[in-house]
Amino acid sequence: MTLGTVRSALEGLTTDVDESGSRFVFGCDYNPEQWDRSVWEEDIRLMVESGVSLVAINVFGWAQLQPNPDEFDFSALDDIIGLLHGAGIGINLGTGTSSPPPWLSTLHPEILPVSQEGLRAWPGGRQAYCPSSPVFRAAAERLVTAVATRYGSHPAVRLWHVSNELGCHNALCYCDVSADAFRRWLEQKYGTVEALNRAWGTAFWSQHYGAWEEILPPRRTLSSGNPAQALDFSRFSSDEVLECYLIEERILRRLSDVPVTTNFMVTSHIRTQDYWQWAPLVDVVANDHYLDHRLPVPHQELSFSADGTRGLAGGRPWMLMEQSTGAVNWQPRNIAKQPGELIRNSLAHVARGADAICFFQWRASAQGTEKFHSALLPHAGTDSRKWHEVLELSRTLDAIREVVGTEVVAEVAMVFSWETWWATDLDSHPSEEVRYLDQVHKIYRALWEAGITVDLVAPGADLSRYRMVVVPSLYLVRDHEAATISDFAAAGGTVVVTYFSGIVDEDDRVRLGGYPGAFTELLGLRTEEFFPLPEGAQTRLDNGATASIWTERIQTTTADTVSSFLDAPLPGEPALTVNEFGSGRAWYLGTDLDHDHLWELLEQAALGAGVTVPPAHVTGIESVLRRGPEADYRFFINHTGLPHTHTISGHELITDQPVTSLEIPAGAVRVVRTERTES
Ligand code: GLA
């Protein structure tokens, strides 16, 4: 599948829904099996009233569709599909395999996943299966074949929704079946046990393997385990879950011409899938995103997730498959959305490339563990603020529909890697405070506040269209991936690398000769020793900054020192450097800078690179540009409690007014169409 196909499948959805031209997909998960049939007709009527155009059904349908191993019952699904079709609502049809029914685990308890400690999970929640289980896979194949045979050509089915959030709960299984599959995967990768011994560095601690059968998943050990083994197990686990997707995808392609996707989780709390591997295999890149109130600024992480999803879609429009209208049910405190927040969140996704805005779920459940999760239609019914906001969101999406199909403009790329995330967060490192995603979020947050839009790109991606590339803590990097970054600088680009980058190769083997191994030449320096700081300790720099977590003894070779440490443990030693490299420039930040100085540094580097940095940017006003063939669309999202005025000439789409001086009320969103500024 090529990225061109990714684009056309979503284009199909945004144009199919309405003959009068492109329109955002506005949709939701719908679980009619939780309700009496008397409720269904009201549901459909209200869906039409609220402009819902795509509904995901049968996501958790297995137990209803196949009440026992020998019986399929499609009657209820036939009816609901008929009702939706009759109302002109498109269907995002779940294959139904996301949660095996109780009869399957009763007959085959061996499909239940096993934890690192050797504890087998019980059924009773969801997704309780081992991704490598041949028994589970065969049962899933049978169900998907039945579903695809019955509905594969149904005119209402616009999209296949394979399983649900694959790997959300069960990505890492340590059972004996997984152990066998892991060995086969390793054999495929290394060919011989000796090659594996070399890659895993098993000369250490008497870990040398003599035969494949001796190798296990990284189950709980007394001391730290082998990091290369753990890293390979993360890769294997992502591949196994991906294979579950592919098993279904192959059946769907054989029996149906409808585009196929599954919902990714580009999020802060799930990191088990390497979505760079997955993205080329779906027809529509789709993401689920929920505000995480455990993070300092949840809406900044929303932007990060959206930029990441756009990266997976190769810069093309993408689909938000799930978000919430208000509180979720699975955080320690489930914070409701303030008035206006639903529209801000939704339009932030749109600003960053979403052409489909969908929700979990249509009607708030009355039973089950998600009964306190918000929905489009709350427990209170239509006489509620929530319902009116849903209607307002739908109208707003209609008002800005000419944005559909346009692309986000970004001059800066940030290298992001799930594999590096796995490797960086392994134990026995210099400081447990160096967590990959924290590092990435810090840099992202500073860029967000500077008003600089970034594309997230995979290591090794083509960087030629960017002016600046930011490389936060890219601990694990392959030679050719590092080379693309150095080549980019050599050709005139600006690179900003932050500490704990370039340290190991793909086998988690340290690059010898000084840190940051893969980038020493690019950065014009060499670090001989790390000096992480004690918990809570700070050090000062001579530019007025404070820093925490990390310092290192940098010796410049060709780089210039921009700032040095003032305090112990490295007084007078370089903390921030810049190196002219080829026709470009490479900055290195060898410490964890305070937020304001990080922002200042990134803004300075961006200005030097010729990046358009918004003048007098106001913190809390998120501003992103989408560019169409004929016009530019500038989004302004006011996250502050104060109105903001911006000088811009064009036509504001939400209020449908010409503007020269744009007033953005507190908490509001505005979208201004202007002439295209560049070709
Ligand atoms: C995920 C799942 C949904 C639902 C929501 C709740 O996104 O895909 O089924 O559980 O979480 O937030």
XYZ file of C-alpha atoms and ligand atoms in Angstrom:
691
model
C 0.000 0.000 0.000
C 1.444 3.381 -0.910
C 0.897 6.698 0.795
C -1.048 7.772 -2.292
C -3.580 5.099 -1.418
C -3.692 6.357 2.150
C -4.756 9.704 0.843
C -7.332 8.534 -1.627
C -9.085 6.270 0.895
C -9.695 9.187 3.254
C -10.603 11.405 0.320
C -13.176 8.789 -0.566
C -14.720 9.132 2.886
C -14.765 12.914 2.903
C -16.366 13.148 -0.524
C -18.692 10.094 -0.385
C -20.625 11.406 2.564
C -22.084 14.344 0.699
C -22.486 14.926 -2.995
C -22.135 18.672 -2.610
C -18.367 18.442 -2.161
C -15.851 17.504 0.507
C -16.937 17.488 4.090
C -15.282 16.439 7.324
C -16.218 12.979 8.453
C -18.081 13.398 11.752
C -18.566 10.117 13.500
C -18.537 7.879 16.513
C -18.415 4.372 17.904
C -21.867 2.966 18.369
C -22.641 -0.012 20.589
C -26.325 -0.725 19.946
C -25.968 -4.187 21.512
C -25.952 -2.378 24.873
C -29.457 -1.034 24.250
C -32.983 -2.248 23.571
C -34.109 -1.983 19.998
C -36.578 0.705 21.046
C -33.597 3.022 21.548
C -32.075 2.402 18.110
C -34.564 4.471 16.136
C -34.062 7.451 18.412
C -30.314 6.997 18.043
C -30.493 7.077 14.269
C -32.798 10.115 14.272
C -30.417 12.031 16.558
C -27.399 10.940 14.535
C -28.982 12.470 11.465
C -29.895 15.609 13.413
C -26.335 16.027 14.613
C -24.755 15.399 11.216
C -23.054 12.103 12.113
C -21.856 10.637 8.835
C -19.804 7.594 9.851
C -20.513 5.139 12.639
C -18.178 2.413 13.923
C -20.173 -0.671 14.876
C -19.418 -4.270 15.739
C -16.202 -3.286 17.495
C -17.041 -5.547 20.447
C -19.575 -7.732 18.657
C -17.975 -11.174 18.839
C -20.063 -12.676 21.667
C -23.297 -11.580 19.976
C -22.288 -12.611 16.464
C -20.984 -15.999 17.475
C -22.786 -17.084 20.639
C -21.036 -20.459 20.567
C -18.347 -22.108 18.409
C -20.875 -23.607 16.004
C -23.310 -20.761 15.489
C -23.295 -17.354 13.856
C -26.197 -14.975 14.364
C -26.132 -11.864 12.206
C -29.745 -10.846 12.721
C -29.136 -7.892 15.053
C -26.188 -6.630 13.020
C -28.213 -6.948 9.804
C -30.918 -4.782 11.371
C -28.627 -2.080 12.635
C -26.744 -1.925 9.351
C -30.100 -1.640 7.585
C -31.208 1.215 9.833
C -27.962 3.154 9.393
C -27.977 2.598 5.669
C -31.591 3.714 5.438
C -30.607 6.969 7.138
C -27.683 7.537 4.778
C -25.077 7.030 7.499
C -21.823 5.361 6.474
C -20.467 2.416 8.418
C -16.983 1.874 9.761
C -17.452 -1.837 10.270
C -15.587 -3.513 13.074
C -14.349 -6.993 12.349
C -15.447 -7.808 15.887
C -12.267 -9.562 16.996
C -11.129 -7.105 19.646
C -12.346 -9.104 22.586
C -12.777 -12.880 22.502
C -16.049 -14.218 23.966
C -16.033 -16.242 27.191
C -16.657 -19.549 25.402
C -13.338 -19.235 23.569
C -11.205 -18.821 26.671
C -13.258 -21.490 28.456
C -12.515 -23.963 25.677
C -8.953 -22.719 25.242
C -7.580 -21.118 28.414
C -4.152 -21.269 26.764
C -5.041 -18.165 24.708
C -4.989 -16.021 27.855
C -1.868 -13.857 28.071
C 0.858 -14.292 30.675
C 2.686 -11.455 32.442
C 6.433 -11.075 32.888
C 6.067 -12.630 36.351
C 4.328 -15.684 34.898
C 0.816 -14.759 35.954
C -1.899 -15.748 33.508
C -4.603 -13.089 33.048
C -8.216 -14.025 33.559
C -10.991 -13.256 31.124
C -13.649 -10.772 32.186
C -12.103 -7.556 30.891
C -11.217 -7.168 27.227
C -8.463 -8.113 24.773
C -7.510 -11.132 26.908
C -5.557 -13.073 24.313
C -1.968 -13.775 23.485
C -1.209 -12.088 20.120
C 0.867 -15.098 19.027
C -1.788 -17.675 19.903
C -2.581 -19.828 16.852
C -5.887 -20.775 18.503
C -6.917 -17.145 18.879
C -5.726 -16.299 15.381
C -7.702 -19.154 13.831
C -10.866 -18.162 15.709
C -10.411 -14.523 14.649
C -9.872 -15.585 11.022
C -13.113 -17.519 11.097
C -15.069 -14.576 12.459
C -13.551 -12.046 10.039
C -14.208 -14.360 7.120
C -17.871 -14.634 8.123
C -18.244 -10.874 8.647
C -16.448 -9.951 5.424
C -18.393 -12.526 3.402
C -21.681 -11.140 4.656
C -20.983 -7.402 4.516
C -17.959 -6.990 2.247
C -20.019 -5.506 -0.580
C -22.686 -3.768 1.461
C -23.115 -0.228 0.084
C -23.182 1.347 3.561
C -19.802 -0.107 4.569
C -17.219 2.601 3.877
C -14.333 1.414 5.997
C -13.112 -1.741 7.735
C -12.144 -1.247 11.357
C -9.830 -4.155 12.178
C -10.121 -5.235 15.812
C -9.672 -2.252 18.140
C -6.591 -0.486 19.467
C -4.511 -3.565 18.760
C -2.033 -4.189 21.546
C -3.645 -1.731 23.962
C -3.673 -4.189 26.862
C -2.089 -7.384 25.576
C 0.934 -6.367 23.500
C 3.476 -8.040 25.768
C 2.784 -11.699 26.440
C 5.423 -13.952 28.027
C 3.669 -17.332 27.726
C 5.252 -20.459 26.228
C 3.503 -19.908 22.897
C 5.000 -16.399 22.782
C 8.386 -17.865 23.717
C 8.211 -20.213 20.708
C 7.139 -17.407 18.413
C 9.916 -15.180 19.773
C 12.502 -17.871 18.978
C 11.192 -18.183 15.413
C 11.309 -14.404 15.031
C 14.899 -14.355 16.334
C 15.904 -17.177 14.041
C 14.517 -15.228 11.118
C 16.407 -12.132 12.207
C 19.776 -13.625 13.129
C 19.990 -16.921 11.252
C 22.334 -18.481 13.795
C 22.509 -18.579 17.575
C 26.070 -17.249 17.352
C 24.876 -14.141 15.510
C 22.317 -13.632 18.247
C 24.995 -14.079 20.913
C 27.049 -11.349 19.272
C 24.094 -8.971 18.911
C 22.938 -9.499 22.487
C 26.411 -9.307 24.004
C 25.905 -12.588 25.843
C 29.578 -12.815 26.783
C 28.406 -10.688 29.684
C 27.335 -12.494 32.902
C 27.646 -15.967 31.405
C 24.573 -15.538 29.222
C 25.944 -17.300 26.134
C 23.281 -19.456 24.397
C 24.077 -22.823 22.860
C 20.693 -23.501 21.203
C 17.487 -21.668 20.271
C 15.488 -23.633 22.876
C 17.464 -21.966 25.670
C 16.198 -18.532 24.711
C 13.203 -17.081 26.528
C 11.241 -13.862 26.487
C 12.647 -11.384 29.012
C 10.693 -12.814 31.925
C 11.175 -11.416 35.422
C 14.785 -11.957 36.536
C 16.502 -11.434 39.877
C 18.840 -8.762 38.593
C 18.564 -6.577 35.508
C 18.136 -8.674 32.404
C 19.824 -8.427 29.028
C 18.914 -5.064 27.431
C 19.320 -6.271 23.822
C 16.983 -9.175 24.573
C 14.425 -6.764 26.027
C 14.743 -4.512 22.993
C 14.263 -7.382 20.558
C 11.267 -8.547 22.555
C 9.686 -5.098 22.139
C 10.294 -5.302 18.387
C 8.942 -8.850 18.247
C 5.842 -7.893 20.255
C 5.048 -4.985 17.938
C 5.489 -7.296 14.937
C 3.237 -9.987 16.448
C 0.403 -7.545 17.053
C 0.909 -6.142 13.568
C 0.645 -9.699 12.250
C -2.774 -9.980 13.967
C -3.794 -6.920 11.934
C -2.355 -8.365 8.726
C -4.115 -11.712 9.151
C -7.437 -9.876 9.143
C -6.390 -7.387 6.484
C -5.557 -10.169 4.019
C -9.000 -11.724 4.483
C -10.715 -8.364 4.041
C -8.778 -7.616 0.844
C -9.773 -10.993 -0.553
C -13.464 -10.575 0.204
C -14.065 -6.842 -0.107
C -12.909 -3.682 -1.902
C -13.639 -1.418 1.057
C -10.566 0.385 2.509
C -9.047 -1.131 5.628
C -7.715 0.497 8.758
C -7.295 0.109 12.490
C -7.090 2.702 15.242
C -3.563 3.605 16.371
C -2.711 4.926 19.817
C -0.208 7.727 19.372
C -0.280 8.631 23.007
C 1.852 9.162 26.060
C 0.874 6.054 27.987
C 1.037 3.305 25.360
C 4.248 2.720 23.508
C 4.216 -0.923 22.474
C 3.640 -0.514 18.743
C 6.210 0.862 16.325
C 3.681 2.671 14.165
C 6.326 3.644 11.600
C 6.128 -0.053 10.617
C 2.334 -0.137 10.681
C 1.465 3.076 8.832
C 2.225 1.912 5.256
C -0.104 -1.068 5.786
C -3.356 0.798 6.453
C -5.461 2.609 3.854
C -6.357 5.432 6.248
C -4.081 6.468 9.097
C -6.409 6.681 12.100
C -5.618 7.647 15.678
C -7.373 7.578 19.034
C -6.583 10.429 21.364
C -7.756 11.300 24.842
C -6.555 14.253 26.897
C -4.268 12.916 29.591
C -4.756 14.939 32.744
C -1.751 13.283 34.357
C 0.427 15.464 32.100
C 1.278 19.105 32.845
C -0.419 20.615 29.753
C -2.761 18.026 28.219
C -3.665 20.048 25.125
C 0.007 20.322 24.147
C 0.242 16.549 24.155
C -2.877 16.508 21.976
C -0.984 18.633 19.435
C 2.006 16.319 19.691
C -0.158 13.272 19.070
C -1.822 14.966 16.105
C 1.543 15.922 14.605
C 2.718 12.356 15.143
C -0.328 10.960 13.386
C 0.222 13.330 10.487
C 3.805 12.112 10.343
C 2.542 8.542 10.065
C 0.221 9.664 7.261
C 3.205 11.100 5.377
C 1.880 14.650 5.845
C -1.502 13.803 4.297
C -4.850 14.274 6.065
C -5.676 11.602 8.627
C -8.558 10.359 10.711
C -9.244 10.930 14.387
C -11.064 7.687 15.095
C -11.757 8.329 18.772
C -11.696 11.162 21.245
C -14.064 12.053 24.072
C -16.631 14.800 24.383
C -15.755 15.120 28.073
C -14.317 12.993 30.838
C -12.977 9.484 30.343
C -13.309 6.773 32.989
C -9.789 5.354 33.154
C -7.659 8.088 34.703
C -7.303 8.518 38.463
C -9.411 11.706 38.260
C -11.561 12.031 35.179
C -11.655 15.700 34.375
C -14.641 17.044 32.443
C -14.202 19.448 29.520
C -14.975 23.086 30.108
C -17.413 24.873 27.762
C -15.639 25.358 24.443
C -12.958 22.767 25.131
C -14.583 20.120 22.955
C -14.459 22.456 19.969
C -10.916 23.597 20.764
C -9.689 20.010 21.014
C -11.471 18.945 17.845
C -10.236 21.895 15.828
C -6.703 21.457 17.139
C -6.777 18.007 15.516
C -8.188 19.547 12.345
C -5.560 22.293 12.371
C -2.916 19.575 12.462
C -4.348 17.602 9.580
C -7.385 15.587 10.702
C -10.136 15.387 8.073
C -12.265 13.037 10.148
C -13.380 13.791 13.700
C -14.891 10.800 15.459
C -15.658 9.939 19.048
C -15.934 7.161 21.510
C -18.934 6.845 21.770
C -22.409 7.741 20.556
C -24.553 7.109 23.647
C -23.114 6.966 27.166
C -23.346 3.398 28.479
C -25.628 2.694 31.399
C -23.701 -0.411 32.414
C -20.204 -1.756 32.329
C -16.884 -0.252 33.259
C -17.263 2.679 30.862
C -20.587 3.923 32.196
C -19.000 7.154 33.457
C -17.208 7.812 30.154
C -18.603 10.796 28.270
C -20.336 10.402 24.905
C -21.986 12.509 22.222
C -25.328 11.768 23.844
C -24.866 11.938 27.617
C -26.893 10.189 30.328
C -28.762 13.491 30.720
C -30.050 13.231 27.135
C -30.450 16.003 24.583
C -31.460 18.586 27.178
C -27.825 19.119 28.083
C -24.919 21.455 27.420
C -22.960 18.528 26.014
C -25.502 17.753 23.308
C -25.695 21.406 22.284
C -21.924 21.571 22.050
C -21.952 18.477 19.874
C -24.406 20.189 17.538
C -22.241 23.303 17.560
C -19.154 21.275 16.716
C -20.963 19.667 13.818
C -22.028 23.087 12.480
C -18.492 24.409 12.951
C -17.003 21.558 10.948
C -19.479 22.352 8.215
C -18.538 26.023 8.281
C -14.871 25.218 7.692
C -15.396 22.347 5.262
C -13.302 23.971 2.519
C -10.252 23.087 4.650
C -10.762 19.362 3.905
C -7.959 17.899 1.824
C -5.471 20.709 2.514
C -2.078 20.016 4.094
C -0.324 21.349 7.161
C 2.715 23.536 6.579
C 5.765 22.802 8.759
C 9.337 23.945 8.253
C 10.744 22.031 11.197
C 10.964 18.277 11.685
C 11.423 16.402 14.909
C 12.855 12.898 14.774
C 10.695 10.528 16.794
C 11.188 6.802 17.290
C 9.242 4.162 19.194
C 12.293 1.928 19.043
C 14.417 4.598 20.716
C 11.668 5.044 23.304
C 11.935 1.326 24.171
C 15.721 1.433 24.291
C 16.085 4.702 26.214
C 13.743 3.627 28.962
C 15.538 0.353 29.681
C 17.035 0.151 33.153
C 20.675 0.442 34.307
C 21.198 3.745 32.521
C 23.075 6.804 33.832
C 19.925 8.412 35.247
C 16.431 7.031 35.603
C 15.193 10.582 35.133
C 16.113 10.515 31.446
C 12.853 9.207 30.021
C 12.538 9.431 26.268
C 9.032 10.798 26.017
C 9.681 13.402 28.724
C 12.600 14.658 26.665
C 10.576 14.721 23.458
C 7.665 16.454 25.190
C 9.912 19.131 26.680
C 11.330 20.054 23.309
C 7.928 19.850 21.653
C 6.384 22.064 24.320
C 9.029 24.766 23.818
C 8.441 24.710 20.054
C 4.660 24.750 20.558
C 4.936 27.806 22.764
C 7.184 29.513 20.245
C 4.412 28.956 17.684
C 6.579 26.671 15.532
C 4.746 23.776 13.867
C 6.746 20.574 13.620
C 6.369 17.421 11.590
C 7.264 14.244 13.447
C 9.428 12.068 11.230
C 10.992 8.642 11.527
C 14.756 8.256 11.906
C 16.183 8.031 8.400
C 13.290 9.980 6.819
C 13.921 12.365 3.941
C 14.591 15.748 5.549
C 15.156 17.812 2.428
C 11.924 19.816 2.696
C 12.757 21.209 6.152
C 14.853 24.134 7.338
C 15.536 22.734 10.783
C 15.589 19.275 12.332
C 15.359 18.679 16.063
C 16.759 15.456 17.477
C 15.745 14.976 21.106
C 17.651 12.268 23.008
C 17.932 9.888 20.066
C 19.813 7.345 22.189
C 19.537 4.504 19.654
C 20.296 5.357 16.047
C 21.457 3.332 13.061
C 24.411 4.520 10.982
C 22.306 5.407 7.962
C 19.754 7.232 10.120
C 22.483 9.336 11.708
C 23.887 9.979 8.233
C 20.615 11.508 6.994
C 20.812 14.011 9.830
C 24.463 14.885 9.181
C 23.819 15.101 5.431
C 20.943 17.458 6.066
C 23.254 19.803 7.994
C 26.021 19.448 5.420
C 23.553 20.562 2.757
C 22.729 23.769 4.669
C 20.131 22.700 7.239
C 20.147 23.457 10.938
C 20.147 20.595 13.413
C 19.529 20.709 17.165
C 20.621 17.572 19.000
C 19.969 17.117 22.696
C 21.829 15.012 25.217
C 21.840 11.189 25.351
C 21.652 11.032 21.557
C 23.669 8.817 19.226
C 24.847 6.600 22.076
C 24.119 3.064 20.828
C 23.574 1.185 17.571
C 20.529 -0.963 16.768
C 21.792 -3.753 19.054
C 22.051 -1.369 22.016
C 25.839 -1.590 21.660
C 27.673 1.557 22.784
C 29.407 3.449 19.986
C 33.020 3.662 21.111
C 35.412 6.602 20.978
C 33.356 9.140 22.898
C 29.753 10.269 23.102
C 27.468 11.161 21.374
C 28.979 8.468 19.162
C 26.943 8.792 15.991
C 26.979 12.595 16.068
C 30.468 13.568 17.275
C 31.610 14.759 13.864
C 28.374 16.597 13.085
C 28.468 18.347 16.450
C 32.221 18.957 16.504
C 32.702 17.635 20.001
C 33.360 14.600 22.120
C 32.032 13.752 25.564
C 34.111 11.451 27.693
C 31.932 11.087 30.769
C 28.363 11.696 31.879
C 27.683 13.563 35.111
C 23.965 13.136 35.829
C 22.728 15.265 38.702
C 21.253 13.971 41.939
C 17.486 14.076 42.285
C 16.201 17.643 42.582
C 19.659 19.199 42.068
C 20.160 22.127 39.735
C 23.093 23.765 38.093
C 23.395 27.210 36.506
C 24.665 28.260 33.112
C 26.470 31.502 32.316
C 23.532 32.685 30.164
C 21.225 32.835 33.195
C 19.633 29.443 32.598
C 19.197 26.724 35.166
C 19.490 23.069 34.315
C 18.704 19.779 36.007
C 18.922 15.991 35.520
C 21.981 15.893 33.280
C 25.427 17.295 32.650
C 28.360 15.805 30.739
C 32.011 16.615 30.175
C 32.100 17.968 26.629
C 35.353 18.626 24.793
C 34.808 20.692 21.690
C 36.813 19.839 18.583
C 35.406 22.184 15.922
C 32.324 23.437 17.802
C 32.073 26.798 19.559
C 30.872 26.945 23.123
C 27.733 29.064 23.428
C 27.127 28.610 27.165
C 28.990 26.932 29.980
C 28.106 25.569 33.401
C 28.742 27.819 36.388
C 28.349 25.232 39.137
C 29.491 21.768 40.096
C 29.908 19.138 38.893
C 31.378 20.776 35.749
C 32.029 24.496 36.378
C 33.427 26.244 33.322
C 32.752 23.318 30.999
C 30.572 23.649 27.857
C 26.832 23.042 28.186
C 25.585 24.368 24.850
C 27.610 24.379 21.641
C 27.208 25.139 17.967
C 29.205 23.735 15.084
C 29.349 24.953 11.498
C 29.079 21.764 9.455
C 29.271 21.834 5.651
C 26.894 24.595 4.635
C 24.768 24.106 7.741
C 24.911 24.252 11.491
C 24.531 21.812 14.373
C 23.642 22.790 17.933
C 24.221 20.491 20.874
C 22.515 20.832 24.212
C 24.347 18.748 26.803
C 21.995 19.386 29.689
C 18.330 19.615 30.638
C 17.590 23.308 30.288
C 14.804 25.183 32.058
C 11.726 25.685 29.917
C 12.174 29.400 29.080
C 15.774 29.021 28.009
C 14.959 25.930 25.992
C 12.282 27.899 24.193
C 14.753 30.771 23.627
C 17.374 28.391 22.261
C 14.993 26.685 19.854
C 13.605 30.005 18.683
C 17.129 31.326 18.128
C 18.120 28.217 16.195
C 14.922 28.399 14.137
C 15.396 32.074 13.288
C 18.958 31.334 12.231
C 17.647 28.558 10.007
C 15.216 30.907 8.281
C 12.142 29.290 9.842
C 9.094 31.566 9.955
C 8.716 32.231 13.671
C 5.514 34.138 14.434
C 6.452 37.627 15.636
C 5.190 38.586 19.080
C 3.750 35.140 19.531
C 1.410 34.934 22.491
C 1.674 31.857 24.671
C -1.564 29.941 24.666
C -2.622 30.962 21.170
C -2.090 27.879 19.053
C -1.629 28.863 15.447
C -1.242 26.391 12.594
C -1.388 26.766 8.831
C -3.102 24.378 6.400
C -2.449 25.062 2.736
C -4.774 24.245 -0.144
C -4.299 24.586 -3.882
C -5.944 27.988 -3.888
C -5.834 29.362 -0.363
C -4.127 29.217 2.999
C -6.122 28.497 6.152
C -4.685 29.888 9.375
C -6.098 28.320 12.548
C -6.024 30.261 15.821
C -6.962 28.357 18.962
C -7.175 30.517 22.038
C -6.340 28.372 25.054
C -6.247 31.410 27.348
C -8.949 33.090 29.386
C -8.432 36.398 27.582
C -9.454 37.647 24.149
C -6.663 38.072 21.679
C -6.390 40.294 18.625
C -4.303 39.356 15.616
C -3.621 41.389 12.510
C -4.506 39.287 9.503
C -6.483 39.998 6.341
C -8.808 37.382 4.969
C -12.131 35.723 5.548
C -12.937 34.097 8.878
C -14.847 30.897 8.214
C -16.578 30.200 11.554
C -18.183 33.660 11.840
C -18.261 33.982 8.035
C -16.854 37.523 8.163
C -14.090 39.365 6.331
C -11.333 40.372 8.756
C -8.330 42.664 8.867
C -7.967 42.639 12.605
C -9.054 39.298 13.989
C -10.598 39.099 17.425
C -10.250 35.629 18.976
C -12.462 35.492 22.059
C -11.180 33.710 25.172
C -11.310 29.950 24.620
C -12.495 30.292 21.008
C -11.195 29.088 17.642
C -10.981 31.090 14.423
C -9.992 29.939 10.951
C -8.967 32.577 8.438
C -8.791 31.954 4.708
C -6.065 34.060 3.136
C -4.397 34.131 -0.216
C -1.799 31.431 -0.645
C 1.453 32.926 0.575
C 3.829 30.601 -1.256
C 3.680 28.094 -4.022
C -10.304 3.301 23.730
C -11.141 2.179 23.159
C -12.603 2.390 23.324
C -12.930 2.924 24.704
C -12.141 4.189 24.925
C -12.423 4.839 26.259
O -10.081 4.315 22.881
O -10.855 1.965 21.798
O -13.238 1.146 23.136
O -12.579 1.966 25.647
O -10.782 3.874 24.917
O -11.667 6.010 26.433
